[in-house]
């Protein structure tokens, strides 16, 4: 099956067609390979795919997100919505403003803040709207990205730095808005394959100088989740208990407010659709997408789509209300995208063209508009949740 890339376009499935890494990149990748091989040897010959993905992305100083590669933007490997321009952040400012107004104050916490672009543009828009949060908190795993975020924020919002703080762990008793764009897809997923004799968990081993897949009996917890789906033998896909656990831990600390999660994915019935029999794993390397996570370790992004039904269940199972679920296009339109667009001066051709291009990328069904979804979960928040009035698909989860 051909894979869609981050923006829904068809991907090149052959990793041999990828541009070759530089000598420095190869050296870096070899160090991470060594780290992975040591772990594989210490665990009797194989590690779960989730552990492989965790080290490939986040091993201190070596993983894709933990080391110095450019990653985001035209000179990196992929582009996310906040990197396209300010429009995405300006739209998100509307629901943030309403929730902060409803709470009479509160903070914003952004998890996985990438280059810091969303934080900077959101703060500028909230300032213009007269509703700055008391604090803008950033929870980021990667020290390298923390430094990059600090640089972006020093450059773009030097006068707001006193509002911004980095956290090492979730705060206790949080009131406000928790935001995460493309965080859940970057969390280590487990991979499984259904065989005639039951569900198998995919592990990674090292053989003949390369990483290879190994099948093991699935953990009890994975088996219990996958068996009722009655998938046919050969069906291979992912399940993401870490992403679900993250939502539960956020729910535990959310005293009042909402979490707004934006990512690519589907409701469970579509995620495990019979035709998606190869799963949703995708790798991004210099703006090419492919489906082999065992190559280019440390040099490429590895992601899995999000099962939004599982995310909704993780939140509601911990006492949160499901406040909305829809496509990114419908959500941004519900946040006033068209009004922001019509306020732009068409005489300023360059700025207007830039905005038109952002609208197209963010909302076109062939780009990010339909594949990307937005889910809101919260506690003590009135409905309707701003942004979902236009089209709410909660019933499909
Ligand atoms: C695909 S990037 C998206 C970055 C940014 N939100 C954007 O849209 O450009 C994923 C981000 O999540 C971070 N991340 C992954 N797991 C995390 C976790 N458990 N807690 C906090 N940040 C995490 C990564 O380091 C990275 O900044």
Short mmCIF file of C-alpha atoms and ligand atoms in Angstrom, two decimals:
data_model
loop_
_atom_site.label_atom_id
_atom_site.label_comp_id
_atom_site.label_asym_id
_atom_site.label_seq_id
_atom_site.Cartn_x
_atom_site.Cartn_y
_atom_site.Cartn_z
CA UNK A 1 0.00 0.00 0.00
CA UNK A 2 1.35 3.45 -0.87
CA UNK A 3 1.72 5.71 2.08
CA UNK A 4 0.50 9.26 2.33
CA UNK A 5 3.19 11.69 3.52
CA UNK A 6 2.60 14.19 6.33
CA UNK A 7 0.42 16.30 4.05
CA UNK A 8 -1.54 13.44 2.53
CA UNK A 9 0.53 13.10 -0.65
CA UNK A 10 1.75 9.79 -2.00
CA UNK A 11 5.09 8.75 -0.59
CA UNK A 12 8.08 7.12 -2.20
CA UNK A 13 8.11 3.62 -0.61
CA UNK A 14 11.68 2.70 -1.57
CA UNK A 15 14.32 3.87 0.95
CA UNK A 16 17.06 3.15 -1.62
CA UNK A 17 15.73 6.10 -3.64
CA UNK A 18 16.45 8.50 -0.73
CA UNK A 19 19.25 11.07 -0.94
CA UNK A 20 22.42 9.64 0.65
CA UNK A 21 23.44 11.00 4.07
CA UNK A 22 26.66 13.00 4.37
CA UNK A 23 29.79 11.43 5.94
CA UNK A 24 29.08 13.33 9.20
CA UNK A 25 25.49 12.06 9.26
CA UNK A 26 26.66 8.49 8.65
CA UNK A 27 29.08 8.78 11.55
CA UNK A 28 26.31 10.10 13.81
CA UNK A 29 23.96 7.30 12.74
CA UNK A 30 26.70 4.69 13.41
CA UNK A 31 27.02 5.95 17.02
CA UNK A 32 23.27 5.57 17.55
CA UNK A 33 23.34 2.12 15.89
CA UNK A 34 26.00 1.12 18.41
CA UNK A 35 23.81 2.39 21.31
CA UNK A 36 20.86 0.38 19.96
CA UNK A 37 22.95 -2.75 19.43
CA UNK A 38 24.21 -2.59 23.03
CA UNK A 39 20.62 -2.39 24.28
CA UNK A 40 19.56 -5.27 22.01
CA UNK A 41 22.44 -7.41 23.29
CA UNK A 42 21.59 -6.55 26.92
CA UNK A 43 17.94 -7.61 26.34
CA UNK A 44 18.77 -11.09 25.03
CA UNK A 45 18.77 -10.27 21.32
CA UNK A 46 15.80 -7.99 20.64
CA UNK A 47 13.90 -4.92 21.84
CA UNK A 48 10.27 -3.97 21.28
CA UNK A 49 9.67 -1.62 18.36
CA UNK A 50 8.45 1.04 20.83
CA UNK A 51 11.83 0.94 22.61
CA UNK A 52 13.64 1.07 19.26
CA UNK A 53 11.57 4.12 18.23
CA UNK A 54 12.15 5.77 21.62
CA UNK A 55 15.94 5.46 21.31
CA UNK A 56 15.98 6.33 17.59
CA UNK A 57 14.13 9.58 18.34
CA UNK A 58 15.13 10.52 21.90
CA UNK A 59 18.36 8.77 23.03
CA UNK A 60 20.20 11.62 24.80
CA UNK A 61 22.59 13.38 22.40
CA UNK A 62 21.98 10.79 19.66
CA UNK A 63 18.27 10.43 18.85
CA UNK A 64 16.67 12.28 15.95
CA UNK A 65 14.96 14.85 18.22
CA UNK A 66 17.75 14.92 20.80
CA UNK A 67 20.63 15.77 18.45
CA UNK A 68 21.35 18.83 16.34
CA UNK A 69 19.70 18.01 13.00
CA UNK A 70 17.58 20.80 11.47
CA UNK A 71 14.34 18.68 11.28
CA UNK A 72 11.65 21.37 10.76
CA UNK A 73 11.22 23.62 7.73
CA UNK A 74 12.39 23.76 4.12
CA UNK A 75 16.00 22.78 4.94
CA UNK A 76 14.93 20.00 7.31
CA UNK A 77 12.88 16.83 6.85
CA UNK A 78 9.27 17.97 7.17
CA UNK A 79 7.07 21.01 7.70
CA UNK A 80 4.46 21.31 10.43
CA UNK A 81 1.53 23.74 10.55
CA UNK A 82 3.21 26.35 12.81
CA UNK A 83 6.21 26.42 10.44
CA UNK A 84 4.07 27.43 7.46
CA UNK A 85 3.42 30.92 8.83
CA UNK A 86 1.45 32.65 11.57
CA UNK A 87 -2.07 31.71 10.47
CA UNK A 88 -2.32 28.42 12.39
CA UNK A 89 -1.25 30.09 15.65
CA UNK A 90 -3.57 33.05 15.08
CA UNK A 91 -6.50 30.66 14.64
CA UNK A 92 -5.57 28.70 17.80
CA UNK A 93 -5.45 31.97 19.73
CA UNK A 94 -9.26 32.24 19.44
CA UNK A 95 -10.17 29.11 21.47
CA UNK A 96 -7.29 29.85 23.88
CA UNK A 97 -8.68 33.34 24.47
CA UNK A 98 -12.21 32.00 25.11
CA UNK A 99 -11.05 29.32 27.55
CA UNK A 100 -8.79 31.72 29.45
CA UNK A 101 -11.69 34.23 29.58
CA UNK A 102 -14.06 31.52 30.83
CA UNK A 103 -11.57 30.59 33.57
CA UNK A 104 -10.89 34.23 34.43
CA UNK A 105 -7.14 33.58 33.89
CA UNK A 106 -4.93 30.52 33.76
CA UNK A 107 -1.89 29.29 31.88
CA UNK A 108 -1.10 27.73 28.53
CA UNK A 109 1.07 24.61 28.47
CA UNK A 110 2.49 23.52 25.14
CA UNK A 111 3.88 19.98 24.98
CA UNK A 112 6.48 19.21 22.30
CA UNK A 113 7.03 22.77 21.11
CA UNK A 114 9.35 22.00 18.17
CA UNK A 115 11.15 25.14 17.00
CA UNK A 116 9.09 27.43 19.28
CA UNK A 117 7.22 28.96 16.32
CA UNK A 118 3.74 28.21 17.67
CA UNK A 119 4.60 29.58 21.13
CA UNK A 120 5.90 32.87 19.70
CA UNK A 121 3.07 33.48 17.23
CA UNK A 122 0.37 32.44 19.68
CA UNK A 123 1.71 34.75 22.38
CA UNK A 124 1.85 37.67 19.92
CA UNK A 125 -1.76 37.07 18.85
CA UNK A 126 -3.02 36.66 22.41
CA UNK A 127 -1.25 39.88 23.33
CA UNK A 128 -3.00 41.64 20.42
CA UNK A 129 -6.33 40.16 21.59
CA UNK A 130 -5.66 41.39 25.15
CA UNK A 131 -5.69 37.92 26.71
CA UNK A 132 -2.15 36.81 27.54
CA UNK A 133 -1.95 33.71 29.74
CA UNK A 134 -0.46 34.15 33.21
CA UNK A 135 2.36 31.83 32.11
CA UNK A 136 3.24 30.04 28.88
CA UNK A 137 4.73 26.73 29.96
CA UNK A 138 6.68 24.43 27.64
CA UNK A 139 7.16 20.72 28.24
CA UNK A 140 9.84 19.44 25.88
CA UNK A 141 11.80 16.17 25.98
CA UNK A 142 14.70 17.33 23.84
CA UNK A 143 17.33 19.66 25.33
CA UNK A 144 18.46 20.57 21.85
CA UNK A 145 14.94 21.71 20.97
CA UNK A 146 14.58 23.60 24.27
CA UNK A 147 17.61 25.68 23.24
CA UNK A 148 16.14 26.24 19.80
CA UNK A 149 12.78 27.26 21.29
CA UNK A 150 14.51 29.71 23.63
CA UNK A 151 16.33 31.25 20.63
CA UNK A 152 13.09 31.64 18.63
CA UNK A 153 11.30 33.21 21.59
CA UNK A 154 14.19 35.59 22.38
CA UNK A 155 14.11 36.73 18.77
CA UNK A 156 10.35 36.99 18.25
CA UNK A 157 8.89 37.89 21.66
CA UNK A 158 11.72 39.40 23.76
CA UNK A 159 9.22 41.50 25.71
CA UNK A 160 7.19 38.42 26.78
CA UNK A 161 10.04 36.21 28.02
CA UNK A 162 9.04 36.65 31.67
CA UNK A 163 5.79 34.75 30.90
CA UNK A 164 7.62 31.73 29.43
CA UNK A 165 8.94 28.80 31.47
CA UNK A 166 10.23 25.34 30.58
CA UNK A 167 9.09 22.42 32.72
CA UNK A 168 10.74 19.06 33.34
CA UNK A 169 7.46 17.37 34.25
CA UNK A 170 3.75 18.08 34.18
CA UNK A 171 2.73 20.70 36.76
CA UNK A 172 0.31 19.81 39.54
CA UNK A 173 -3.22 21.30 39.57
CA UNK A 174 -3.10 22.94 36.17
CA UNK A 175 -5.75 25.50 35.12
CA UNK A 176 -5.80 26.63 31.51
CA UNK A 177 -5.16 25.24 28.05
CA UNK A 178 -2.83 22.37 27.12
CA UNK A 179 -1.78 22.39 23.48
CA UNK A 180 0.11 19.83 21.44
CA UNK A 181 0.60 19.86 17.69
CA UNK A 182 2.06 16.65 16.24
CA UNK A 183 3.13 15.36 19.64
CA UNK A 184 1.21 12.07 19.85
CA UNK A 185 2.47 10.84 16.47
CA UNK A 186 6.04 11.27 17.73
CA UNK A 187 5.47 9.06 20.80
CA UNK A 188 6.92 5.53 20.59
CA UNK A 189 4.29 3.12 19.24
CA UNK A 190 4.18 -0.65 19.56
CA UNK A 191 3.92 -2.62 16.34
CA UNK A 192 2.03 -5.92 16.01
CA UNK A 193 1.19 -8.51 13.38
CA UNK A 194 -1.80 -10.81 13.42
CA UNK A 195 -0.87 -14.43 12.63
CA UNK A 196 -3.07 -17.51 12.33
CA UNK A 197 -1.90 -18.55 15.83
CA UNK A 198 -2.53 -15.16 17.49
CA UNK A 199 -1.24 -11.62 17.87
CA UNK A 200 2.53 -11.20 17.66
CA UNK A 201 4.49 -8.16 18.83
CA UNK A 202 7.18 -6.86 16.51
CA UNK A 203 10.64 -6.52 17.99
CA UNK A 204 13.88 -5.30 16.43
CA UNK A 205 17.09 -7.36 16.37
CA UNK A 206 20.56 -6.94 14.76
CA UNK A 207 21.54 -9.51 12.15
CA UNK A 208 24.05 -9.52 9.25
CA UNK A 209 25.05 -5.90 9.96
CA UNK A 210 21.55 -4.45 9.93
CA UNK A 211 18.41 -4.08 12.02
CA UNK A 212 15.74 -6.68 11.27
CA UNK A 213 12.19 -7.38 12.46
CA UNK A 214 11.51 -10.25 14.89
CA UNK A 215 8.12 -11.58 15.93
CA UNK A 216 7.50 -12.35 19.62
CA UNK A 217 4.36 -13.36 21.52
CA UNK A 218 2.45 -10.13 22.20
CA UNK A 219 2.22 -8.66 25.69
CA UNK A 220 -1.02 -9.56 27.41
CA UNK A 221 -2.18 -5.89 27.34
CA UNK A 222 -1.63 -5.63 23.57
CA UNK A 223 -3.32 -8.96 22.91
CA UNK A 224 -6.40 -7.96 24.89
CA UNK A 225 -6.73 -4.78 22.84
CA UNK A 226 -6.10 -6.27 19.40
CA UNK A 227 -7.94 -9.62 19.52
CA UNK A 228 -11.47 -8.09 19.63
CA UNK A 229 -10.70 -6.19 16.40
CA UNK A 230 -10.83 -9.56 14.55
CA UNK A 231 -8.12 -8.54 12.05
CA UNK A 232 -7.09 -11.04 9.38
CA UNK A 233 -3.75 -12.94 9.47
CA UNK A 234 -0.96 -10.84 8.01
CA UNK A 235 -2.49 -7.57 9.24
CA UNK A 236 0.29 -5.38 10.65
CA UNK A 237 -0.29 -2.14 12.51
CA UNK A 238 0.47 -0.04 15.57
CA UNK A 239 -0.98 0.66 18.99
CA UNK A 240 0.26 3.49 21.18
CA UNK A 241 -0.11 2.83 24.93
CA UNK A 242 2.44 5.60 25.70
CA UNK A 243 0.32 8.26 23.97
CA UNK A 244 -2.75 7.06 25.87
CA UNK A 245 -0.82 7.07 29.17
CA UNK A 246 0.32 10.64 28.44
CA UNK A 247 -3.30 11.77 27.98
CA UNK A 248 -4.24 10.08 31.27
CA UNK A 249 -1.40 11.78 33.12
CA UNK A 250 -2.43 15.18 31.71
CA UNK A 251 -6.04 14.47 32.72
CA UNK A 252 -4.83 13.74 36.26
CA UNK A 253 -3.30 17.21 36.66
CA UNK A 254 -5.98 19.18 34.80
CA UNK A 255 -7.98 20.85 37.53
CA UNK A 256 -9.99 23.02 35.13
CA UNK A 257 -9.51 23.74 31.44
CA UNK A 258 -8.99 21.88 28.21
CA UNK A 259 -6.43 19.99 26.20
CA UNK A 260 -6.37 20.57 22.47
CA UNK A 261 -4.47 17.93 20.49
CA UNK A 262 -3.82 18.25 16.77
CA UNK A 263 -2.37 15.39 14.77
CA UNK A 264 -2.83 13.11 11.80
CA UNK A 265 -4.97 10.07 12.38
CA UNK A 266 -8.39 8.51 12.36
CA UNK A 267 -11.14 7.07 14.55
CA UNK A 268 -10.43 3.42 15.45
CA UNK A 269 -12.65 1.89 12.74
CA UNK A 270 -10.68 3.75 10.06
CA UNK A 271 -7.30 3.28 11.76
CA UNK A 272 -7.72 -0.51 11.67
CA UNK A 273 -9.53 -0.53 8.32
CA UNK A 274 -9.02 -3.84 6.45
CA UNK A 275 -7.30 -1.95 3.60
CA UNK A 276 -4.77 -0.34 5.96
CA UNK A 277 -3.20 -3.76 6.43
CA UNK A 278 0.39 -2.47 6.54
CA UNK A 279 -0.25 0.00 9.39
CA UNK A 280 0.53 3.70 9.56
CA UNK A 281 4.28 3.92 10.32
CA UNK A 282 5.98 6.67 8.33
CA UNK A 283 9.49 8.05 8.20
CA UNK A 284 10.48 11.50 6.96
CA UNK A 285 13.87 12.29 5.55
CA UNK A 286 14.56 15.46 3.57
CA UNK A 287 10.92 15.89 2.60
CA UNK A 288 10.55 12.34 1.38
CA UNK A 289 8.26 9.90 3.14
CA UNK A 290 8.81 6.14 3.27
CA UNK A 291 7.91 3.23 5.55
CA UNK A 292 11.22 1.71 6.73
CA UNK A 293 12.04 2.83 10.30
CA UNK A 294 15.02 0.46 10.54
CA UNK A 295 17.15 2.50 8.14
CA UNK A 296 18.82 5.94 8.58
CA UNK A 297 18.58 5.64 12.38
CA UNK A 298 18.87 9.01 14.08
CA UNK A 299 18.69 10.84 10.76
CA UNK A 300 14.99 10.48 10.01
CA UNK A 301 11.73 11.11 11.82
CA UNK A 302 9.60 8.07 12.66
CA UNK A 303 5.89 8.51 13.28
CA UNK A 304 2.67 6.54 13.62
CA UNK A 305 -0.81 7.95 13.01
CA UNK A 306 -3.06 8.54 15.99
CA UNK A 307 -6.04 6.34 16.92
CA UNK A 308 -8.28 9.19 18.12
CA UNK A 309 -10.84 6.78 19.60
CA UNK A 310 -8.10 5.50 21.93
CA UNK A 311 -7.16 9.08 22.84
CA UNK A 312 -10.81 9.99 23.54
CA UNK A 313 -11.21 6.86 25.69
CA UNK A 314 -8.01 7.62 27.62
CA UNK A 315 -9.35 11.10 28.43
CA UNK A 316 -12.95 10.22 29.22
CA UNK A 317 -11.83 7.17 31.21
CA UNK A 318 -9.98 9.60 33.50
CA UNK A 319 -13.02 11.82 34.02
CA UNK A 320 -12.56 14.39 31.23
CA UNK A 321 -15.38 15.43 28.88
CA UNK A 322 -14.97 14.99 25.15
CA UNK A 323 -15.55 18.56 23.98
CA UNK A 324 -14.99 18.23 20.24
CA UNK A 325 -13.41 16.26 17.41
CA UNK A 326 -13.14 17.33 13.82
CA UNK A 327 -10.83 17.79 10.85
CA UNK A 328 -8.14 20.49 10.98
CA UNK A 329 -9.85 22.32 8.10
CA UNK A 330 -13.23 22.45 9.86
CA UNK A 331 -11.59 23.46 13.14
CA UNK A 332 -9.56 26.31 11.65
CA UNK A 333 -12.62 27.60 9.80
CA UNK A 334 -14.52 27.40 13.11
CA UNK A 335 -11.70 29.45 14.67
CA UNK A 336 -12.23 32.30 12.18
CA UNK A 337 -9.74 31.44 9.42
CA UNK A 338 -11.91 33.12 6.78
CA UNK A 339 -12.27 36.33 8.80
CA UNK A 340 -8.49 36.47 9.31
CA UNK A 341 -8.06 35.97 5.58
CA UNK A 342 -10.60 38.62 4.60
CA UNK A 343 -8.92 41.12 6.93
CA UNK A 344 -5.70 40.84 4.89
CA UNK A 345 -5.05 43.60 2.34
CA UNK A 346 -5.19 42.12 -1.21
CA UNK A 347 -3.17 45.15 -2.41
CA UNK A 348 -0.25 43.79 -0.41
CA UNK A 349 0.21 41.06 -3.00
CA UNK A 350 3.14 39.31 -1.32
CA UNK A 351 1.51 39.03 2.12
CA UNK A 352 -1.84 38.06 0.60
CA UNK A 353 -0.26 35.34 -1.53
CA UNK A 354 1.60 33.99 1.52
CA UNK A 355 -1.68 33.76 3.44
CA UNK A 356 -3.45 32.08 0.52
CA UNK A 357 -0.71 29.44 0.38
CA UNK A 358 -1.00 28.80 4.12
CA UNK A 359 -4.79 28.42 3.86
CA UNK A 360 -4.36 25.93 1.03
CA UNK A 361 -1.82 23.78 2.93
CA UNK A 362 -3.73 23.91 6.20
CA UNK A 363 -7.21 23.18 4.85
CA UNK A 364 -7.01 21.41 1.48
CA UNK A 365 -8.25 17.78 1.75
CA UNK A 366 -5.18 16.72 -0.28
CA UNK A 367 -2.77 18.39 2.15
CA UNK A 368 -3.37 18.76 5.91
CA UNK A 369 -7.07 19.65 5.95
CA UNK A 370 -8.62 16.21 6.23
CA UNK A 371 -5.90 13.81 7.43
CA UNK A 372 -5.13 16.07 10.40
CA UNK A 373 -7.69 16.10 13.20
CA UNK A 374 -8.29 18.17 16.31
CA UNK A 375 -9.62 16.72 19.56
CA UNK A 376 -10.57 18.68 22.68
CA UNK A 377 -10.91 17.07 26.11
CA UNK A 378 -11.50 19.05 29.26
CA UNK A 379 -12.89 19.56 32.70
CA UNK A 380 -15.28 22.28 33.91
CA UNK A 381 -15.57 23.90 30.45
CA UNK A 382 -18.85 25.06 28.89
CA UNK A 383 -19.90 23.78 25.47
CA UNK A 384 -19.84 24.42 22.59
CA UNK A 385 -16.06 24.47 22.60
CA UNK A 386 -14.87 27.30 20.34
CA UNK A 387 -13.70 26.02 16.94
CA UNK A 388 -16.01 23.00 16.75
CA UNK A 389 -19.27 24.86 16.05
CA UNK A 390 -18.77 24.57 12.29
CA UNK A 391 -18.54 20.79 12.14
CA UNK A 392 -18.20 18.39 15.07
CA UNK A 393 -17.51 14.71 14.37
CA UNK A 394 -17.52 13.37 17.94
CA UNK A 395 -20.13 10.81 16.85
CA UNK A 396 -17.57 9.08 14.59
CA UNK A 397 -15.13 8.20 17.37
C1 LIG B 1 6.83 16.24 15.33
S1 LIG B 1 7.53 17.31 16.50
C2 LIG B 1 6.30 18.60 16.51
C3 LIG B 1 6.85 19.91 17.00
C4 LIG B 1 5.89 21.10 17.03
N1 LIG B 1 4.77 20.87 17.90
C5 LIG B 1 5.43 21.46 15.65
O1 LIG B 1 4.24 21.31 15.36
O2 LIG B 1 6.27 21.92 14.85
C6 LIG B 1 7.30 16.46 18.05
C7 LIG B 1 7.76 17.23 19.27
O3 LIG B 1 7.33 16.55 20.46
C8 LIG B 1 8.42 16.45 21.37
N2 LIG B 1 8.09 15.35 22.31
C9 LIG B 1 7.96 14.04 22.02
N3 LIG B 1 7.56 13.35 23.11
C10 LIG B 1 7.39 14.25 24.09
C11 LIG B 1 6.96 14.16 25.45
N4 LIG B 1 6.64 12.99 26.02
N5 LIG B 1 6.89 15.30 26.19
C12 LIG B 1 7.21 16.48 25.63
N6 LIG B 1 7.64 16.63 24.35
C13 LIG B 1 7.73 15.53 23.60
C14 LIG B 1 9.61 16.32 20.44
O4 LIG B 1 10.84 16.54 21.07
C15 LIG B 1 9.25 17.40 19.40
O5 LIG B 1 9.49 18.70 19.88
#
